[in-house]
Short mmCIF file of C-alpha atoms in Angstrom, two decimals:
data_model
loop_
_atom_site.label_atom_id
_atom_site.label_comp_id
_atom_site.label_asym_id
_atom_site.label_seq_id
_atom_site.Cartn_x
_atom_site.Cartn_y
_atom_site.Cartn_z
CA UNK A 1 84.33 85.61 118.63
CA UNK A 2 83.27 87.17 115.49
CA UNK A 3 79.65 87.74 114.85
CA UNK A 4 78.06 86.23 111.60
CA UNK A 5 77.80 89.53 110.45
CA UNK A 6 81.14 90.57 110.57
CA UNK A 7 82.61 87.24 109.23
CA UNK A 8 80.25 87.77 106.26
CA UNK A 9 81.52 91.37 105.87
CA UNK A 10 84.76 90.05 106.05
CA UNK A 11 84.36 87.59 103.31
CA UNK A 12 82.70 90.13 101.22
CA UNK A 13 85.83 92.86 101.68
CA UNK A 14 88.34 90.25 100.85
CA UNK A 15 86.49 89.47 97.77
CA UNK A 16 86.32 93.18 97.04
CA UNK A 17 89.97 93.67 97.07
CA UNK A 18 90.31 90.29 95.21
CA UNK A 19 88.77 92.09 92.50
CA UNK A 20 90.13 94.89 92.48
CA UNK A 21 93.48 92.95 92.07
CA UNK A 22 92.28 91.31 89.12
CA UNK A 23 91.58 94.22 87.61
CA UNK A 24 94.14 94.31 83.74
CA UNK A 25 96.28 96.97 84.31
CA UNK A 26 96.04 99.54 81.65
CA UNK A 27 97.92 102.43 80.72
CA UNK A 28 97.66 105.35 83.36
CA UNK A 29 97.09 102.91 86.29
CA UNK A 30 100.03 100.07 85.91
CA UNK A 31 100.23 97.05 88.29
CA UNK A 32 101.98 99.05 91.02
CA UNK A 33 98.37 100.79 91.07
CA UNK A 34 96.19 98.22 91.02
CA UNK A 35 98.05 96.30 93.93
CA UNK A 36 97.62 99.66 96.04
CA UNK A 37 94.08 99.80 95.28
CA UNK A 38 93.21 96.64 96.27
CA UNK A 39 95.18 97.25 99.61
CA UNK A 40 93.31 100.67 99.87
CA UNK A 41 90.35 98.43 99.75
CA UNK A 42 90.97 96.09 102.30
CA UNK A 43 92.18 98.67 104.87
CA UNK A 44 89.29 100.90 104.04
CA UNK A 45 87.18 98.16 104.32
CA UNK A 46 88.33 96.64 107.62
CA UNK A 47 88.73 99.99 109.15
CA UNK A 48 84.95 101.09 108.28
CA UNK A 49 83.51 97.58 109.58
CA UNK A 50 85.48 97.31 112.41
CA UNK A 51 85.44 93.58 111.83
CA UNK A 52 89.56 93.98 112.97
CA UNK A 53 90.95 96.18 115.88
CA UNK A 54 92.13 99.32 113.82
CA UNK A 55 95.62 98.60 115.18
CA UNK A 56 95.64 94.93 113.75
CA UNK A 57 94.21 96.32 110.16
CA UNK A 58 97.10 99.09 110.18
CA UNK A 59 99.47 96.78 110.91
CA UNK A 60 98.39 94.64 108.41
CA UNK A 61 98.02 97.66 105.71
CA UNK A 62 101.68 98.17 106.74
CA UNK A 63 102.75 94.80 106.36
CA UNK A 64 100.71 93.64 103.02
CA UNK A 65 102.37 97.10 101.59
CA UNK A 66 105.64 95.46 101.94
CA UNK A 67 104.97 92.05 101.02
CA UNK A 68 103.14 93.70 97.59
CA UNK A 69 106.01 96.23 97.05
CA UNK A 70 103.61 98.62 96.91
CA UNK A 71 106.22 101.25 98.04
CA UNK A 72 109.51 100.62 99.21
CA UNK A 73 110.01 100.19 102.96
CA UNK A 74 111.37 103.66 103.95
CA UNK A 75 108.61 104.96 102.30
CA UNK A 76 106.01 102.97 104.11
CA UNK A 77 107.81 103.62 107.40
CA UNK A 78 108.35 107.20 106.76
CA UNK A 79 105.59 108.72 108.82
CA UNK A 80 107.37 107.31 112.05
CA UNK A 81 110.48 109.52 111.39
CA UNK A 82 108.55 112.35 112.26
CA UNK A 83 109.04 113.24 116.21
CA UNK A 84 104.74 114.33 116.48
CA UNK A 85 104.02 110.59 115.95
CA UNK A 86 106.27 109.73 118.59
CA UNK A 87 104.96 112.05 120.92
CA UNK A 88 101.15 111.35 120.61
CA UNK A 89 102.53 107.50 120.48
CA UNK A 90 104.21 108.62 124.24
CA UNK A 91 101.01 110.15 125.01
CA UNK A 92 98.96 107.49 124.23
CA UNK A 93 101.29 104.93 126.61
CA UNK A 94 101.09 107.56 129.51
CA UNK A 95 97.37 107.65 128.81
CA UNK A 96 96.26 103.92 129.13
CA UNK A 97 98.50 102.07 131.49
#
């Protein structure tokens, strides 16, 4: 269960990035930018407080950057083309059975 604490921190990140999105866009930062600063805000945000597992807010920073079309997907997914992930992903299975 989530402390009050972290449901208040929670509350307060969302509105953060809430913000952030309402933000006008203006003319060196269109609306492409604002939407990815408000996501950089909520995964910063989550990730710092820890009020989310880090693997539920990266998921979710993957995910939202889809839904926003922040980037197009094989952009987003283009770190896991790399064999390195895959091996410290392999690693990390051997690691914690």
């Amino acid at each position: 269960m989530v402390s009050r604490t972290k449901g208040l921190a929670a509350i307060l990140i969302l509105i953060s990035a809430a913000i952030v999105y309402a933000i006008p866009p203006t003319g060196s930062l269109g609306k492409e930018g604002i939407r990815a600063a408000s996501l950089v805000v909520f995964a910063i945000g989550f990730w710092a407080t820890g009020v989310l597992p880090e693997h539920h807010t990266a998921l979710l920073f993957l995910l939202l950057s889809l839904i926003c079309k922040v980037a197009p997907a094989n952009v987003v997914f283009s770190g896991f083309h790399s064999s390195a992930v895959w091996l410290v992903f392999g690693g990390l299975v051997l690691q914690y059975p």
